[in-house]
Short mmCIF file of C-alpha atoms in Angstrom, two decimals:
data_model
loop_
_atom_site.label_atom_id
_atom_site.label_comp_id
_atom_site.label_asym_id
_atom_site.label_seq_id
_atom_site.Cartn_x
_atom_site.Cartn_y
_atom_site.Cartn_z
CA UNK A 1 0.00 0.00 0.00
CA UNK A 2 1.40 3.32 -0.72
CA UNK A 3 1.01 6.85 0.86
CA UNK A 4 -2.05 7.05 -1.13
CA UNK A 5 -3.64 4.26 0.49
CA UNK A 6 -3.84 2.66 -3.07
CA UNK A 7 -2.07 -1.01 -3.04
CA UNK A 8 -0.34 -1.08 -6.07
CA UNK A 9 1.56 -4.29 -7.29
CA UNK A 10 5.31 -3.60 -8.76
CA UNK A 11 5.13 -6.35 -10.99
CA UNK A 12 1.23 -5.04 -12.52
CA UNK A 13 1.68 -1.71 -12.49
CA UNK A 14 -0.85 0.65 -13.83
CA UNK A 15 -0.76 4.44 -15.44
CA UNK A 16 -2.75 5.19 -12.09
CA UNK A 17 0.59 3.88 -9.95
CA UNK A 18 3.17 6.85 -11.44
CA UNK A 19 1.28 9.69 -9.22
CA UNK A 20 4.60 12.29 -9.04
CA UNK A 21 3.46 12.83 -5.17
CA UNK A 22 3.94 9.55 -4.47
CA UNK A 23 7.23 9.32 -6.05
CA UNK A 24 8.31 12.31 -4.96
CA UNK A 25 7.41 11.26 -1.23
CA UNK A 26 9.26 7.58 -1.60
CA UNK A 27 12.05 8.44 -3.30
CA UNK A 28 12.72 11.29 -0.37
CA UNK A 29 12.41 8.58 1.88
CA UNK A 30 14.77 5.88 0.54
CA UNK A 31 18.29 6.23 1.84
CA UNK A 32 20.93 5.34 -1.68
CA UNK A 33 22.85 2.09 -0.97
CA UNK A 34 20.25 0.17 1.23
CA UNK A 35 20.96 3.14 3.97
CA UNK A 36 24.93 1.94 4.37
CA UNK A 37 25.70 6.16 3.95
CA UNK A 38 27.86 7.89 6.36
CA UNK A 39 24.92 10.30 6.45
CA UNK A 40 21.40 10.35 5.12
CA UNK A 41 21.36 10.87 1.44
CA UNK A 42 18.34 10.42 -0.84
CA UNK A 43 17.70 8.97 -3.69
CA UNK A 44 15.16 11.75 -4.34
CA UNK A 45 18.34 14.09 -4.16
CA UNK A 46 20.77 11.29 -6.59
CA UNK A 47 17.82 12.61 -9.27
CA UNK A 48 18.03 15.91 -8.63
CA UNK A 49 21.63 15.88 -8.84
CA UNK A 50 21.86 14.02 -12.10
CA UNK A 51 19.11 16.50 -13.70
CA UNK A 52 21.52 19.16 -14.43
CA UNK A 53 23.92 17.56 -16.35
CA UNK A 54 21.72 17.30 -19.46
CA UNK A 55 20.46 21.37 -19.27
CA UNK A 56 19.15 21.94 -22.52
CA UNK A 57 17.84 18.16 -23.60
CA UNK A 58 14.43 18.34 -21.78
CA UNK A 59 14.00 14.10 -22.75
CA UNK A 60 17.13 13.98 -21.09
CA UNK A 61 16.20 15.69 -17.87
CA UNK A 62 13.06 14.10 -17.98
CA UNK A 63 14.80 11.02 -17.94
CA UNK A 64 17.56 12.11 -15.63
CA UNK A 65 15.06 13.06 -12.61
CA UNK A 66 12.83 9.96 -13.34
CA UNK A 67 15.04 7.16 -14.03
CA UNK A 68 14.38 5.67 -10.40
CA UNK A 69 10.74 6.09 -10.63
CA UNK A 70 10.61 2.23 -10.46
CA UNK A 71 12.14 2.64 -7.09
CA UNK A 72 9.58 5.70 -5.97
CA UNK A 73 6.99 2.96 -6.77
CA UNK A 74 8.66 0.38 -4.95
CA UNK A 75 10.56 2.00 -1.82
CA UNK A 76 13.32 -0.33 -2.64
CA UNK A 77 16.74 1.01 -3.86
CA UNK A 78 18.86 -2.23 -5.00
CA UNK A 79 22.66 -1.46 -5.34
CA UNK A 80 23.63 -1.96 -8.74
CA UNK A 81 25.87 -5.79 -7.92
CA UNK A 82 22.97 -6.98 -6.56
CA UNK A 83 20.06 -6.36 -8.96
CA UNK A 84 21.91 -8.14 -11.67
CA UNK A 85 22.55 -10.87 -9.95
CA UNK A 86 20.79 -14.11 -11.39
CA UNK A 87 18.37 -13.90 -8.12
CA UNK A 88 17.45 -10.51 -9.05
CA UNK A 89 15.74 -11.63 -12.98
CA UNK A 90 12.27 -11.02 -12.06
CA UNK A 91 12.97 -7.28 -10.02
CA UNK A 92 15.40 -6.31 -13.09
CA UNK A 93 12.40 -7.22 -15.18
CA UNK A 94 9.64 -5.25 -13.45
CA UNK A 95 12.00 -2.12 -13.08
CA UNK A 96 12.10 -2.37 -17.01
CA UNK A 97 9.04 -2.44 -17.75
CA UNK A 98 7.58 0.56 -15.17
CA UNK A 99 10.40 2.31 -16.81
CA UNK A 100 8.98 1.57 -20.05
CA UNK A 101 5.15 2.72 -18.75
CA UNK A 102 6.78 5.90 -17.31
CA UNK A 103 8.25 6.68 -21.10
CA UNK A 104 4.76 5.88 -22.60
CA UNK A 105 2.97 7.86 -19.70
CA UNK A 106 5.40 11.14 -19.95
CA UNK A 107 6.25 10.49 -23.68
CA UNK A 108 9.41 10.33 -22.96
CA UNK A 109 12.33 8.56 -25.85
CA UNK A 110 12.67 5.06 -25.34
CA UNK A 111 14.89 3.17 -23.72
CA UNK A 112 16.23 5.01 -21.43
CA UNK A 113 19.20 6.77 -23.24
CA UNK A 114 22.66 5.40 -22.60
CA UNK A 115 23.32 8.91 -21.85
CA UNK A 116 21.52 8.57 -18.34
CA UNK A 117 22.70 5.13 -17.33
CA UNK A 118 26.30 6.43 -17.93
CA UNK A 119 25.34 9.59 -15.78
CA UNK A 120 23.79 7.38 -13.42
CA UNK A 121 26.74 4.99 -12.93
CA UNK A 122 29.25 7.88 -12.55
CA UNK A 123 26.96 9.58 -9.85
CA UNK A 124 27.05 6.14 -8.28
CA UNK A 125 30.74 6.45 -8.02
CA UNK A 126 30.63 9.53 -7.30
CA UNK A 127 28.13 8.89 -4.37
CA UNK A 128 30.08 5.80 -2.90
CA UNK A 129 32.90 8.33 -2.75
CA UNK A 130 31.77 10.78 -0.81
CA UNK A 131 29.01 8.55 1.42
CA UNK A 132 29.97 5.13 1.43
CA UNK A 133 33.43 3.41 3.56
CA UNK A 134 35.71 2.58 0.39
CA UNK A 135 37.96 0.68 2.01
CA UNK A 136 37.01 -2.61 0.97
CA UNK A 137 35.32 -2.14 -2.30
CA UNK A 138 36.51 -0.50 -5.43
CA UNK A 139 34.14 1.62 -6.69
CA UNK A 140 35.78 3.11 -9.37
CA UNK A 141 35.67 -0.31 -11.35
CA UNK A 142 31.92 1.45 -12.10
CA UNK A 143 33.00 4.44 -13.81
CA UNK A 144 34.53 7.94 -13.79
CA UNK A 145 33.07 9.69 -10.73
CA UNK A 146 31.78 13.51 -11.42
CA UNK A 147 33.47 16.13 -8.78
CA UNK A 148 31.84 15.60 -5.34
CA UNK A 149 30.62 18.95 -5.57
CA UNK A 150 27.96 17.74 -7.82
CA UNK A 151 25.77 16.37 -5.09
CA UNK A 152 26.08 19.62 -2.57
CA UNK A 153 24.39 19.59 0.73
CA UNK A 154 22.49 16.05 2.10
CA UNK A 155 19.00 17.11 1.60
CA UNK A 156 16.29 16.16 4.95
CA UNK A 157 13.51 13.78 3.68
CA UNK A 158 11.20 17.44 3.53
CA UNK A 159 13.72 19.27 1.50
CA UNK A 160 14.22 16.77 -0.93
CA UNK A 161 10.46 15.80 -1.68
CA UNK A 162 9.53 19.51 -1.89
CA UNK A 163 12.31 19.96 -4.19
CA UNK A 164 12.14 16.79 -6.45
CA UNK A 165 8.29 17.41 -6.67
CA UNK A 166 8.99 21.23 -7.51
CA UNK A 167 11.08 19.92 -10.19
CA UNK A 168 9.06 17.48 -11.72
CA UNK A 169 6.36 19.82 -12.06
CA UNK A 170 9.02 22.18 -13.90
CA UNK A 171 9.50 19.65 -15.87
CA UNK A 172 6.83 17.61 -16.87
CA UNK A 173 4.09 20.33 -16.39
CA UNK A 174 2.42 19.76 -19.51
CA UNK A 175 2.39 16.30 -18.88
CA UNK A 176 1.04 16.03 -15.15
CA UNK A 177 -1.89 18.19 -14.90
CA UNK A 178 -4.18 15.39 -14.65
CA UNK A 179 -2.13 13.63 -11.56
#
């Protein structure tokens, strides 16, 4: 059940289920790398910070700020070595296809572009860097990381819904005024 009080299923999802409030609210919740951060970091705020880098490509910062919408459905953020494990088939394959409804809902390009999984894989990096112990993993295996500056100031749950939400309307406005 989410905040809604609707009980949605993440492996029958339906146009109904990608309500931006919702999103906006879950993804503000979920703490990036199954809450193992030296401090509380969003993934609400990973989107917000990967927006930017496409300025000027509005499918791309579409893309950019929604790419974890499958999570903002969900409340689950899977670190990347996990979800493609051989375990993880059936959660790999329900993240693909809500990401697939969400480009049909917000006609958005699809796939997602390579653009934003690169982007997303180097703010990964990025993230582990500043948040995560890197002692015992090597995190740069995953990419280039972006300058730690990128991700600014760790964002309260508050901040970063009113913000992601504020955003999404900027972005999708033409697209959401029925939700």
């Amino acid at each position: 059940m989410n905040a809604s009080g609707r009980l949605i299923n993440p492996y029958e999802l339906t146009p109904e289920d990608f309500d931006p409030r919702i999103i906006a609210q879950t993804l503000s919740r979920v703490c990036r790398f199954w809450s193992q951060t030296s401090e509380f970091y969003s993934v609400a705020q990973h989107c917000l910070a990967m927006e930017p880098l496409f300025d000027g490509d509005l499918d791309l910062q579409r893309w950019a700020l929604g790419h974890e919408v499958f999570e903002g459905l969900t409340g689950m953020d899977v670190p990347s070595p996990i979800k493609h494990s051989p375990e993880m088939e059936s959660y790999r394959l329900a993240e693909d296809k809500s990401l697939d409804m969400f480009a049909n809902i917000y006609g958005l390009s699809k796939p997602m572009p390579k653009e934003v999984k690169v982007a997303d894989k180097r703010m990964m990096v990025t993230e582990a860097l500043r948040f995560m112990n890197t002692q015992n993993f090597d995190w740069l295996q995953y990419g280039e990381p972006y300058k730690l500056s990128i991700i600014g100031k760790p964002m309260s749950m508050k901040e970063a819904e009113i913000a992601f939400l504020t955003r999404w309307y900027e972005l999708f406005k033409e697209s959401t005024n029925n939700k």
